JSON list of C-alpha atoms and ligand atoms in Angstrom, two decimals:
[
{"chain": "A", "resi": 313, "resn": "MET", "atom": "CA", "xyz": [-13.33, -23.47, -30.02]},
{"chain": "A", "resi": 314, "resn": "ARG", "atom": "CA", "xyz": [-13.17, -26.96, -31.51]},
{"chain": "A", "resi": 315, "resn": "ASP", "atom": "CA", "xyz": [-11.44, -29.84, -29.81]},
{"chain": "A", "resi": 316, "resn": "SER", "atom": "CA", "xyz": [-8.13, -30.04, -31.69]},
{"chain": "A", "resi": 317, "resn": "LEU", "atom": "CA", "xyz": [-4.60, -31.35, -31.35]},
{"chain": "A", "resi": 318, "resn": "ASP", "atom": "CA", "xyz": [-3.39, -27.74, -31.14]},
{"chain": "A", "resi": 319, "resn": "LEU", "atom": "CA", "xyz": [-5.68, -26.86, -28.24]},
{"chain": "A", "resi": 320, "resn": "ARG", "atom": "CA", "xyz": [-4.81, -30.13, -26.41]},
{"chain": "A", "resi": 321, "resn": "GLN", "atom": "CA", "xyz": [-1.13, -29.29, -26.79]},
{"chain": "A", "resi": 322, "resn": "THR", "atom": "CA", "xyz": [-1.73, -25.76, -25.48]},
{"chain": "A", "resi": 323, "resn": "VAL", "atom": "CA", "xyz": [-3.53, -27.18, -22.41]},
{"chain": "A", "resi": 324, "resn": "ILE", "atom": "CA", "xyz": [-0.48, -29.40, -21.69]},
{"chain": "A", "resi": 325, "resn": "ALA", "atom": "CA", "xyz": [1.98, -26.54, -22.39]},
{"chain": "A", "resi": 326, "resn": "THR", "atom": "CA", "xyz": [0.05, -24.28, -19.98]},
{"chain": "A", "resi": 327, "resn": "ALA", "atom": "CA", "xyz": [0.22, -26.94, -17.23]},
{"chain": "A", "resi": 328, "resn": "LEU", "atom": "CA", "xyz": [4.00, -27.30, -17.81]},
{"chain": "A", "resi": 329, "resn": "ASP", "atom": "CA", "xyz": [4.38, -23.50, -17.84]},
{"chain": "A", "resi": 330, "resn": "MET", "atom": "CA", "xyz": [2.71, -23.24, -14.40]},
{"chain": "A", "resi": 331, "resn": "ASN", "atom": "CA", "xyz": [5.56, -25.26, -12.93]},
{"chain": "A", "resi": 332, "resn": "ALA", "atom": "CA", "xyz": [8.28, -23.55, -15.03]},
{"chain": "A", "resi": 333, "resn": "LEU", "atom": "CA", "xyz": [6.98, -20.14, -13.86]},
{"chain": "A", "resi": 334, "resn": "GLY", "atom": "CA", "xyz": [7.09, -21.26, -10.22]},
{"chain": "A", "resi": 335, "resn": "ILE", "atom": "CA", "xyz": [3.35, -20.90, -9.56]},
{"chain": "A", "resi": 336, "resn": "ASN", "atom": "CA", "xyz": [2.77, -24.62, -9.13]},
{"chain": "A", "resi": 337, "resn": "ARG", "atom": "CA", "xyz": [4.73, -27.60, -7.85]},
{"chain": "A", "resi": 338, "resn": "GLY", "atom": "CA", "xyz": [4.23, -31.23, -8.79]},
{"chain": "A", "resi": 339, "resn": "LYS", "atom": "CA", "xyz": [0.85, -32.12, -10.27]},
{"chain": "A", "resi": 340, "resn": "SER", "atom": "CA", "xyz": [-1.50, -30.40, -7.83]},
{"chain": "A", "resi": 341, "resn": "GLY", "atom": "CA", "xyz": [-2.83, -27.77, -10.26]},
{"chain": "A", "resi": 342, "resn": "ASN", "atom": "CA", "xyz": [-5.01, -28.25, -13.30]},
{"chain": "A", "resi": 343, "resn": "VAL", "atom": "CA", "xyz": [-5.85, -26.50, -16.55]},
{"chain": "A", "resi": 344, "resn": "SER", "atom": "CA", "xyz": [-8.87, -26.43, -18.86]},
{"chain": "A", "resi": 345, "resn": "ALA", "atom": "CA", "xyz": [-10.11, -24.74, -22.04]},
{"chain": "A", "resi": 346, "resn": "ARG", "atom": "CA", "xyz": [-13.64, -24.28, -23.38]},
{"chain": "A", "resi": 347, "resn": "ILE", "atom": "CA", "xyz": [-14.59, -26.19, -26.54]},
{"chain": "A", "resi": 348, "resn": "ASP", "atom": "CA", "xyz": [-17.84, -26.21, -28.54]},
{"chain": "A", "resi": 349, "resn": "THR", "atom": "CA", "xyz": [-19.02, -29.36, -26.81]},
{"chain": "A", "resi": 350, "resn": "GLY", "atom": "CA", "xyz": [-17.86, -28.51, -23.25]},
{"chain": "A", "resi": 351, "resn": "LEU", "atom": "CA", "xyz": [-14.26, -28.43, -22.08]},
{"chain": "A", "resi": 352, "resn": "LEU", "atom": "CA", "xyz": [-10.84, -29.98, -22.36]},
{"chain": "A", "resi": 353, "resn": "ILE", "atom": "CA", "xyz": [-9.19, -30.62, -19.00]},
{"chain": "A", "resi": 354, "resn": "THR", "atom": "CA", "xyz": [-5.92, -32.09, -17.72]},
{"chain": "A", "resi": 355, "resn": "PRO", "atom": "CA", "xyz": [-6.26, -35.72, -16.52]},
{"chain": "A", "resi": 356, "resn": "SER", "atom": "CA", "xyz": [-6.24, -36.77, -12.88]},
{"chain": "A", "resi": 357, "resn": "GLY", "atom": "CA", "xyz": [-3.02, -37.82, -11.18]},
{"chain": "A", "resi": 358, "resn": "MET", "atom": "CA", "xyz": [-0.58, -37.63, -14.12]},
{"chain": "A", "resi": 359, "resn": "PRO", "atom": "CA", "xyz": [2.71, -35.67, -14.03]},
{"chain": "A", "resi": 360, "resn": "TYR", "atom": "CA", "xyz": [2.34, -32.94, -16.65]},
{"chain": "A", "resi": 361, "resn": "ALA", "atom": "CA", "xyz": [5.49, -34.07, -18.50]},
{"chain": "A", "resi": 362, "resn": "ASP", "atom": "CA", "xyz": [3.85, -37.47, -19.12]},
{"chain": "A", "resi": 363, "resn": "ILE", "atom": "CA", "xyz": [0.56, -36.12, -20.51]},
{"chain": "A", "resi": 364, "resn": "ALA", "atom": "CA", "xyz": [0.09, -36.80, -24.24]},
{"chain": "A", "resi": 365, "resn": "PRO", "atom": "CA", "xyz": [-2.62, -34.97, -26.25]},
{"chain": "A", "resi": 366, "resn": "ASP", "atom": "CA", "xyz": [-4.90, -38.05, -26.09]},
{"chain": "A", "resi": 367, "resn": "ASP", "atom": "CA", "xyz": [-4.70, -38.02, -22.28]},
{"chain": "A", "resi": 368, "resn": "VAL", "atom": "CA", "xyz": [-6.37, -34.59, -22.12]},
{"chain": "A", "resi": 369, "resn": "VAL", "atom": "CA", "xyz": [-10.01, -35.29, -21.25]},
{"chain": "A", "resi": 370, "resn": "ALA", "atom": "CA", "xyz": [-12.91, -33.89, -23.27]},
{"chain": "A", "resi": 371, "resn": "MET", "atom": "CA", "xyz": [-15.98, -33.36, -21.09]},
{"chain": "A", "resi": 372, "resn": "GLY", "atom": "CA", "xyz": [-19.52, -32.26, -21.76]},
{"chain": "A", "resi": 373, "resn": "LEU", "atom": "CA", "xyz": [-21.04, -29.52, -19.63]},
{"chain": "A", "resi": 374, "resn": "ASP", "atom": "CA", "xyz": [-23.24, -32.30, -18.19]},
{"chain": "A", "resi": 375, "resn": "GLY", "atom": "CA", "xyz": [-20.12, -33.82, -16.60]},
{"chain": "A", "resi": 376, "resn": "SER", "atom": "CA", "xyz": [-19.86, -36.71, -19.07]},
{"chain": "A", "resi": 377, "resn": "ALA", "atom": "CA", "xyz": [-16.32, -37.68, -20.05]},
{"chain": "A", "resi": 378, "resn": "ASP", "atom": "CA", "xyz": [-15.27, -39.85, -22.94]},
{"chain": "A", "resi": 379, "resn": "ALA", "atom": "CA", "xyz": [-11.59, -40.67, -22.68]},
{"chain": "A", "resi": 380, "resn": "PRO", "atom": "CA", "xyz": [-9.23, -43.33, -21.42]},
{"chain": "A", "resi": 381, "resn": "ARG", "atom": "CA", "xyz": [-8.19, -41.00, -18.57]},
{"chain": "A", "resi": 382, "resn": "LYS", "atom": "CA", "xyz": [-10.20, -39.61, -15.67]},
{"chain": "A", "resi": 383, "resn": "PRO", "atom": "CA", "xyz": [-10.60, -35.81, -15.64]},
{"chain": "A", "resi": 384, "resn": "SER", "atom": "CA", "xyz": [-8.89, -33.77, -12.92]},
{"chain": "A", "resi": 385, "resn": "SER", "atom": "CA", "xyz": [-10.63, -34.27, -9.58]},
{"chain": "A", "resi": 386, "resn": "GLU", "atom": "CA", "xyz": [-11.49, -30.55, -9.71]},
{"chain": "A", "resi": 387, "resn": "TRP", "atom": "CA", "xyz": [-13.51, -30.86, -12.95]},
{"chain": "A", "resi": 388, "resn": "ARG", "atom": "CA", "xyz": [-16.69, -29.66, -11.16]},
{"chain": "A", "resi": 389, "resn": "PHE", "atom": "CA", "xyz": [-15.62, -26.07, -10.66]},
{"chain": "A", "resi": 390, "resn": "HIS", "atom": "CA", "xyz": [-14.13, -25.96, -14.17]},
{"chain": "A", "resi": 391, "resn": "ARG", "atom": "CA", "xyz": [-17.43, -27.22, -15.63]},
{"chain": "A", "resi": 392, "resn": "ASP", "atom": "CA", "xyz": [-19.56, -24.91, -13.47]},
{"chain": "A", "resi": 393, "resn": "ILE", "atom": "CA", "xyz": [-17.49, -21.81, -14.35]},
{"chain": "A", "resi": 394, "resn": "TYR", "atom": "CA", "xyz": [-17.91, -22.46, -18.11]},
{"chain": "A", "resi": 395, "resn": "ALA", "atom": "CA", "xyz": [-21.62, -23.18, -17.62]},
{"chain": "A", "resi": 396, "resn": "SER", "atom": "CA", "xyz": [-22.23, -19.88, -15.83]},
{"chain": "A", "resi": 397, "resn": "ARG", "atom": "CA", "xyz": [-19.64, -17.50, -17.34]},
{"chain": "A", "resi": 398, "resn": "ASP", "atom": "CA", "xyz": [-19.78, -16.81, -21.09]},
{"chain": "A", "resi": 399, "resn": "ASP", "atom": "CA", "xyz": [-16.70, -14.58, -20.78]},
{"chain": "A", "resi": 400, "resn": "VAL", "atom": "CA", "xyz": [-14.46, -17.46, -19.63]},
{"chain": "A", "resi": 401, "resn": "HIS", "atom": "CA", "xyz": [-12.67, -19.63, -22.20]},
{"chain": "A", "resi": 402, "resn": "ALA", "atom": "CA", "xyz": [-9.80, -20.96, -20.08]},
{"chain": "A", "resi": 403, "resn": "ILE", "atom": "CA", "xyz": [-9.12, -21.77, -16.42]},
{"chain": "A", "resi": 404, "resn": "VAL", "atom": "CA", "xyz": [-5.88, -22.24, -14.49]},
{"chain": "A", "resi": 405, "resn": "HIS", "atom": "CA", "xyz": [-5.97, -23.67, -10.95]},
{"chain": "A", "resi": 406, "resn": "THR", "atom": "CA", "xyz": [-2.81, -23.82, -8.84]},
{"chain": "A", "resi": 407, "resn": "HIS", "atom": "CA", "xyz": [-1.60, -24.17, -5.26]},
{"chain": "A", "resi": 408, "resn": "SER", "atom": "CA", "xyz": [0.90, -21.33, -5.72]},
{"chain": "A", "resi": 409, "resn": "PRO", "atom": "CA", "xyz": [2.82, -20.72, -2.49]},
{"chain": "A", "resi": 410, "resn": "PHE", "atom": "CA", "xyz": [1.99, -17.10, -1.61]},
{"chain": "A", "resi": 411, "resn": "ALA", "atom": "CA", "xyz": [-1.66, -17.08, -2.72]},
{"chain": "A", "resi": 412, "resn": "THR", "atom": "CA", "xyz": [-2.15, -20.37, -0.86]},
{"chain": "A", "resi": 413, "resn": "THR", "atom": "CA", "xyz": [-0.43, -19.01, 2.27]},
{"chain": "A", "resi": 414, "resn": "LEU", "atom": "CA", "xyz": [-2.98, -16.15, 2.40]},
{"chain": "A", "resi": 415, "resn": "ALA", "atom": "CA", "xyz": [-5.79, -18.62, 1.59]},
{"chain": "A", "resi": 416, "resn": "CYS", "atom": "CA", "xyz": [-4.66, -20.81, 4.53]},
{"chain": "A", "resi": 417, "resn": "LEU", "atom": "CA", "xyz": [-5.33, -17.75, 6.76]},
{"chain": "A", "resi": 418, "resn": "ASP", "atom": "CA", "xyz": [-8.78, -17.32, 5.10]},
{"chain": "A", "resi": 419, "resn": "ARG", "atom": "CA", "xyz": [-7.54, -14.01, 3.70]},
{"chain": "A", "resi": 420, "resn": "GLY", "atom": "CA", "xyz": [-8.28, -12.59, 0.30]},
{"chain": "A", "resi": 421, "resn": "ILE", "atom": "CA", "xyz": [-6.19, -9.77, -1.20]},
{"chain": "A", "resi": 422, "resn": "PRO", "atom": "CA", "xyz": [-7.51, -6.23, -0.62]},
{"chain": "A", "resi": 423, "resn": "ALA", "atom": "CA", "xyz": [-6.79, -3.11, -2.69]},
{"chain": "A", "resi": 424, "resn": "PHE", "atom": "CA", "xyz": [-3.32, -2.65, -1.17]},
{"chain": "A", "resi": 425, "resn": "HIS", "atom": "CA", "xyz": [-1.91, -2.15, -4.72]},
{"chain": "A", "resi": 426, "resn": "TYR", "atom": "CA", "xyz": [-3.68, -0.75, -7.76]},
{"chain": "A", "resi": 427, "resn": "MET", "atom": "CA", "xyz": [-2.88, -3.88, -9.83]},
{"chain": "A", "resi": 428, "resn": "ILE", "atom": "CA", "xyz": [-5.52, -5.75, -7.85]},
{"chain": "A", "resi": 429, "resn": "ALA", "atom": "CA", "xyz": [-7.84, -4.38, -10.58]},
{"chain": "A", "resi": 430, "resn": "VAL", "atom": "CA", "xyz": [-6.28, -6.90, -13.00]},
{"chain": "A", "resi": 431, "resn": "ALA", "atom": "CA", "xyz": [-8.70, -9.49, -11.54]},
{"chain": "A", "resi": 432, "resn": "GLY", "atom": "CA", "xyz": [-11.67, -7.27, -12.44]},
{"chain": "A", "resi": 433, "resn": "GLY", "atom": "CA", "xyz": [-12.60, -5.62, -9.15]},
{"chain": "A", "resi": 434, "resn": "THR", "atom": "CA", "xyz": [-11.50, -3.90, -5.97]},
{"chain": "A", "resi": 435, "resn": "ASP", "atom": "CA", "xyz": [-10.28, -7.09, -4.27]},
{"chain": "A", "resi": 436, "resn": "ILE", "atom": "CA", "xyz": [-9.53, -10.74, -4.84]},
{"chain": "A", "resi": 437, "resn": "ARG", "atom": "CA", "xyz": [-11.88, -12.74, -2.62]},
{"chain": "A", "resi": 438, "resn": "CYS", "atom": "CA", "xyz": [-11.09, -15.90, -0.73]},
{"chain": "A", "resi": 439, "resn": "ALA", "atom": "CA", "xyz": [-13.80, -18.58, -1.08]},
{"chain": "A", "resi": 440, "resn": "PRO", "atom": "CA", "xyz": [-14.66, -20.46, 2.14]},
{"chain": "A", "resi": 441, "resn": "TYR", "atom": "CA", "xyz": [-13.14, -23.90, 2.58]},
{"chain": "A", "resi": 442, "resn": "ALA", "atom": "CA", "xyz": [-14.82, -27.03, 1.23]},
{"chain": "A", "resi": 443, "resn": "THR", "atom": "CA", "xyz": [-13.39, -30.48, 0.45]},
{"chain": "A", "resi": 444, "resn": "PHE", "atom": "CA", "xyz": [-11.56, -30.64, -2.92]},
{"chain": "A", "resi": 445, "resn": "GLY", "atom": "CA", "xyz": [-13.59, -31.95, -5.82]},
{"chain": "A", "resi": 446, "resn": "THR", "atom": "CA", "xyz": [-16.97, -31.27, -4.18]},
{"chain": "A", "resi": 447, "resn": "GLN", "atom": "CA", "xyz": [-19.99, -29.38, -5.47]},
{"chain": "A", "resi": 448, "resn": "GLN", "atom": "CA", "xyz": [-19.76, -27.23, -2.33]},
{"chain": "A", "resi": 449, "resn": "LEU", "atom": "CA", "xyz": [-16.26, -26.09, -3.28]},
{"chain": "A", "resi": 450, "resn": "SER", "atom": "CA", "xyz": [-17.50, -25.28, -6.78]},
{"chain": "A", "resi": 451, "resn": "ASP", "atom": "CA", "xyz": [-20.43, -23.28, -5.37]},
{"chain": "A", "resi": 452, "resn": "HIS", "atom": "CA", "xyz": [-18.10, -21.30, -3.08]},
{"chain": "A", "resi": 453, "resn": "ALA", "atom": "CA", "xyz": [-15.64, -20.67, -5.94]},
{"chain": "A", "resi": 454, "resn": "LEU", "atom": "CA", "xyz": [-18.36, -19.40, -8.26]},
{"chain": "A", "resi": 455, "resn": "ARG", "atom": "CA", "xyz": [-19.55, -16.91, -5.63]},
{"chain": "A", "resi": 456, "resn": "ALA", "atom": "CA", "xyz": [-16.02, -15.67, -4.96]},
{"chain": "A", "resi": 457, "resn": "LEU", "atom": "CA", "xyz": [-15.50, -15.23, -8.73]},
{"chain": "A", "resi": 458, "resn": "ALA", "atom": "CA", "xyz": [-18.65, -13.11, -9.22]},
{"chain": "A", "resi": 459, "resn": "GLY", "atom": "CA", "xyz": [-17.53, -10.01, -11.16]},
{"chain": "A", "resi": 460, "resn": "ARG", "atom": "CA", "xyz": [-13.90, -11.23, -10.97]},
{"chain": "A", "resi": 461, "resn": "ARG", "atom": "CA", "xyz": [-11.41, -13.20, -13.01]},
{"chain": "A", "resi": 462, "resn": "ALA", "atom": "CA", "xyz": [-9.59, -14.72, -10.02]},
{"chain": "A", "resi": 463, "resn": "CYS", "atom": "CA", "xyz": [-10.20, -15.91, -6.48]},
{"chain": "A", "resi": 464, "resn": "LEU", "atom": "CA", "xyz": [-8.41, -17.72, -3.69]},
{"chain": "A", "resi": 465, "resn": "LEU", "atom": "CA", "xyz": [-9.74, -20.96, -2.19]},
{"chain": "A", "resi": 466, "resn": "ALA", "atom": "CA", "xyz": [-9.37, -21.21, 1.60]},
{"chain": "A", "resi": 467, "resn": "HIS", "atom": "CA", "xyz": [-6.84, -23.82, 2.76]},
{"chain": "A", "resi": 468, "resn": "HIS", "atom": "CA", "xyz": [-6.37, -24.86, -0.87]},
{"chain": "A", "resi": 469, "resn": "GLY", "atom": "CA", "xyz": [-5.10, -22.53, -3.65]},
{"chain": "A", "resi": 470, "resn": "MET", "atom": "CA", "xyz": [-6.33, -20.16, -6.33]},
{"chain": "A", "resi": 471, "resn": "ILE", "atom": "CA", "xyz": [-8.28, -20.00, -9.60]},
{"chain": "A", "resi": 472, "resn": "ALA", "atom": "CA", "xyz": [-7.58, -17.63, -12.50]},
{"chain": "A", "resi": 473, "resn": "VAL", "atom": "CA", "xyz": [-9.80, -17.46, -15.58]},
{"chain": "A", "resi": 474, "resn": "GLY", "atom": "CA", "xyz": [-9.54, -15.69, -18.91]},
{"chain": "A", "resi": 475, "resn": "GLU", "atom": "CA", "xyz": [-10.46, -15.39, -22.56]},
{"chain": "A", "resi": 476, "resn": "SER", "atom": "CA", "xyz": [-7.55, -17.68, -23.46]},
{"chain": "A", "resi": 477, "resn": "LEU", "atom": "CA", "xyz": [-5.09, -20.06, -21.78]},
{"chain": "A", "resi": 478, "resn": "LYS", "atom": "CA", "xyz": [-2.40, -17.41, -22.22]},
{"chain": "A", "resi": 479, "resn": "ALA", "atom": "CA", "xyz": [-4.54, -14.80, -20.44]},
{"chain": "A", "resi": 480, "resn": "ALA", "atom": "CA", "xyz": [-5.54, -17.15, -17.59]},
{"chain": "A", "resi": 481, "resn": "LEU", "atom": "CA", "xyz": [-1.90, -18.19, -17.02]},
{"chain": "A", "resi": 482, "resn": "ALA", "atom": "CA", "xyz": [-0.68, -14.55, -17.09]},
{"chain": "A", "resi": 483, "resn": "LEU", "atom": "CA", "xyz": [-3.38, -13.63, -14.55]},
{"chain": "A", "resi": 484, "resn": "ALA", "atom": "CA", "xyz": [-2.40, -16.52, -12.27]},
{"chain": "A", "resi": 485, "resn": "VAL", "atom": "CA", "xyz": [1.19, -15.21, -12.30]},
{"chain": "A", "resi": 486, "resn": "GLU", "atom": "CA", "xyz": [-0.07, -11.68, -11.53]},
{"chain": "A", "resi": 487, "resn": "VAL", "atom": "CA", "xyz": [-2.23, -12.91, -8.63]},
{"chain": "A", "resi": 488, "resn": "GLU", "atom": "CA", "xyz": [0.68, -14.87, -7.17]},
{"chain": "A", "resi": 489, "resn": "THR", "atom": "CA", "xyz": [2.89, -11.74, -7.47]},
{"chain": "A", "resi": 490, "resn": "LEU", "atom": "CA", "xyz": [0.28, -9.62, -5.70]},
{"chain": "A", "resi": 491, "resn": "ALA", "atom": "CA", "xyz": [-0.10, -12.30, -3.01]},
{"chain": "A", "resi": 492, "resn": "GLU", "atom": "CA", "xyz": [3.66, -12.29, -2.46]},
{"chain": "A", "resi": 493, "resn": "MET", "atom": "CA", "xyz": [3.80, -8.47, -2.22]},
{"chain": "A", "resi": 494, "resn": "TYR", "atom": "CA", "xyz": [0.85, -8.44, 0.19]},
{"chain": "A", "resi": 495, "resn": "TRP", "atom": "CA", "xyz": [2.42, -11.19, 2.28]},
{"chain": "A", "resi": 496, "resn": "ARG", "atom": "CA", "xyz": [5.69, -9.25, 2.40]},
{"chain": "A", "resi": 497, "resn": "ALA", "atom": "CA", "xyz": [3.92, -6.03, 3.41]},
{"chain": "A", "resi": 498, "resn": "LEU", "atom": "CA", "xyz": [2.08, -7.93, 6.17]},
{"chain": "A", "resi": 499, "resn": "GLN", "atom": "CA", "xyz": [5.43, -8.78, 7.78]},
{"chain": "A", "resi": 500, "resn": "ILE", "atom": "CA", "xyz": [5.67, -5.07, 8.69]},
{"chain": "A", "resi": 501, "resn": "GLY", "atom": "CA", "xyz": [1.98, -4.35, 9.13]},
{"chain": "A", "resi": 502, "resn": "GLU", "atom": "CA", "xyz": [-1.35, -4.17, 7.31]},
{"chain": "A", "resi": 503, "resn": "PRO", "atom": "CA", "xyz": [-0.75, -1.83, 4.36]},
{"chain": "A", "resi": 504, "resn": "VAL", "atom": "CA", "xyz": [-3.09, 1.11, 3.79]},
{"chain": "A", "resi": 505, "resn": "HIS", "atom": "CA", "xyz": [-5.78, 0.14, 1.27]},
{"chain": "A", "resi": 506, "resn": "LEU", "atom": "CA", "xyz": [-6.50, 2.34, -1.73]},
{"chain": "A", "resi": 507, "resn": "ALA", "atom": "CA", "xyz": [-9.77, 4.27, -1.41]},
{"chain": "A", "resi": 508, "resn": "PRO", "atom": "CA", "xyz": [-12.83, 2.96, -3.32]},
{"chain": "A", "resi": 509, "resn": "ASP", "atom": "CA", "xyz": [-12.89, 6.17, -5.45]},
{"chain": "A", "resi": 510, "resn": "GLU", "atom": "CA", "xyz": [-9.31, 5.63, -6.54]},
{"chain": "A", "resi": 511, "resn": "MET", "atom": "CA", "xyz": [-9.99, 1.95, -7.35]},
{"chain": "A", "resi": 512, "resn": "ASP", "atom": "CA", "xyz": [-12.99, 3.05, -9.47]},
{"chain": "A", "resi": 513, "resn": "THR", "atom": "CA", "xyz": [-10.61, 5.33, -11.41]},
{"chain": "A", "resi": 514, "resn": "VAL", "atom": "CA", "xyz": [-8.12, 2.48, -11.88]},
{"chain": "A", "resi": 515, "resn": "LEU", "atom": "CA", "xyz": [-10.84, 0.04, -12.97]},
{"chain": "A", "resi": 516, "resn": "ARG", "atom": "CA", "xyz": [-12.07, 2.56, -15.56]},
{"chain": "A", "resi": 517, "resn": "LYS", "atom": "CA", "xyz": [-8.52, 3.01, -16.86]},
{"chain": "A", "resi": 518, "resn": "PHE", "atom": "CA", "xyz": [-8.10, -0.78, -17.08]},
{"chain": "A", "resi": 519, "resn": "GLU", "atom": "CA", "xyz": [-11.24, -1.01, -19.21]},
{"chain": "A", "resi": 520, "resn": "ASP", "atom": "CA", "xyz": [-9.68, 1.43, -21.71]},
{"chain": "A", "resi": 521, "resn": "TYR", "atom": "CA", "xyz": [-6.16, 0.03, -21.46]},
{"chain": "A", "resi": 522, "resn": "GLY", "atom": "CA", "xyz": [-4.92, -1.55, -24.68]},
{"chain": "A", "resi": 523, "resn": "LYS", "atom": "CA", "xyz": [-7.97, -0.45, -26.67]},
{"chain": "A", "resi": 524, "resn": "PRO", "atom": "CA", "xyz": [-7.32, 1.52, -29.85]},
{"chain": "B", "resi": 1474, "resn": "ZN", "atom": "ZN1", "xyz": [-6.45, -27.89, -6.02]}
]
């Protein structure tokens, strides 16, 4: 997609929606969208309500940025995901409370519920901890996202990706919902996990779902 006022406004609206939907608080999360020349990403350290379209930072896939604002400190994993995943056109990163609680215990989300397939596989992995903004964190995130559209980041938060900002945001909400249900189940005990055969069936159904 081309860099445009519309797309910049959608990036800002998605960041605001994260907070309105309760999956992010303050300005800790960040949002990006793929453009022909690289990506558009929310700026570093600005409350979302104060971000104007010109504050959204256009970056090249080489990491160059040409804007008055600095890109989000997490630009590396956004850049690296676009560089290595042709299927990804938008990325939402948040510190949503339930997903982050599990991530603080170094726990991913297993197939305790069939909807786990929404992220593309039989589980949602938790990437090992690395300092925010580092290449190491980006490397860990990319590995945890292999064959998936979402992952948790240990002691940090989560990443959801998609074909559009709308899809990435909807997935982030779904992952947070699954994290909350898993967390609730864990208060009673580890829930039984669905068998790999059953998850294969669900994943096949998801591939067909919504197709004519
Ligand atoms: Zn973060």
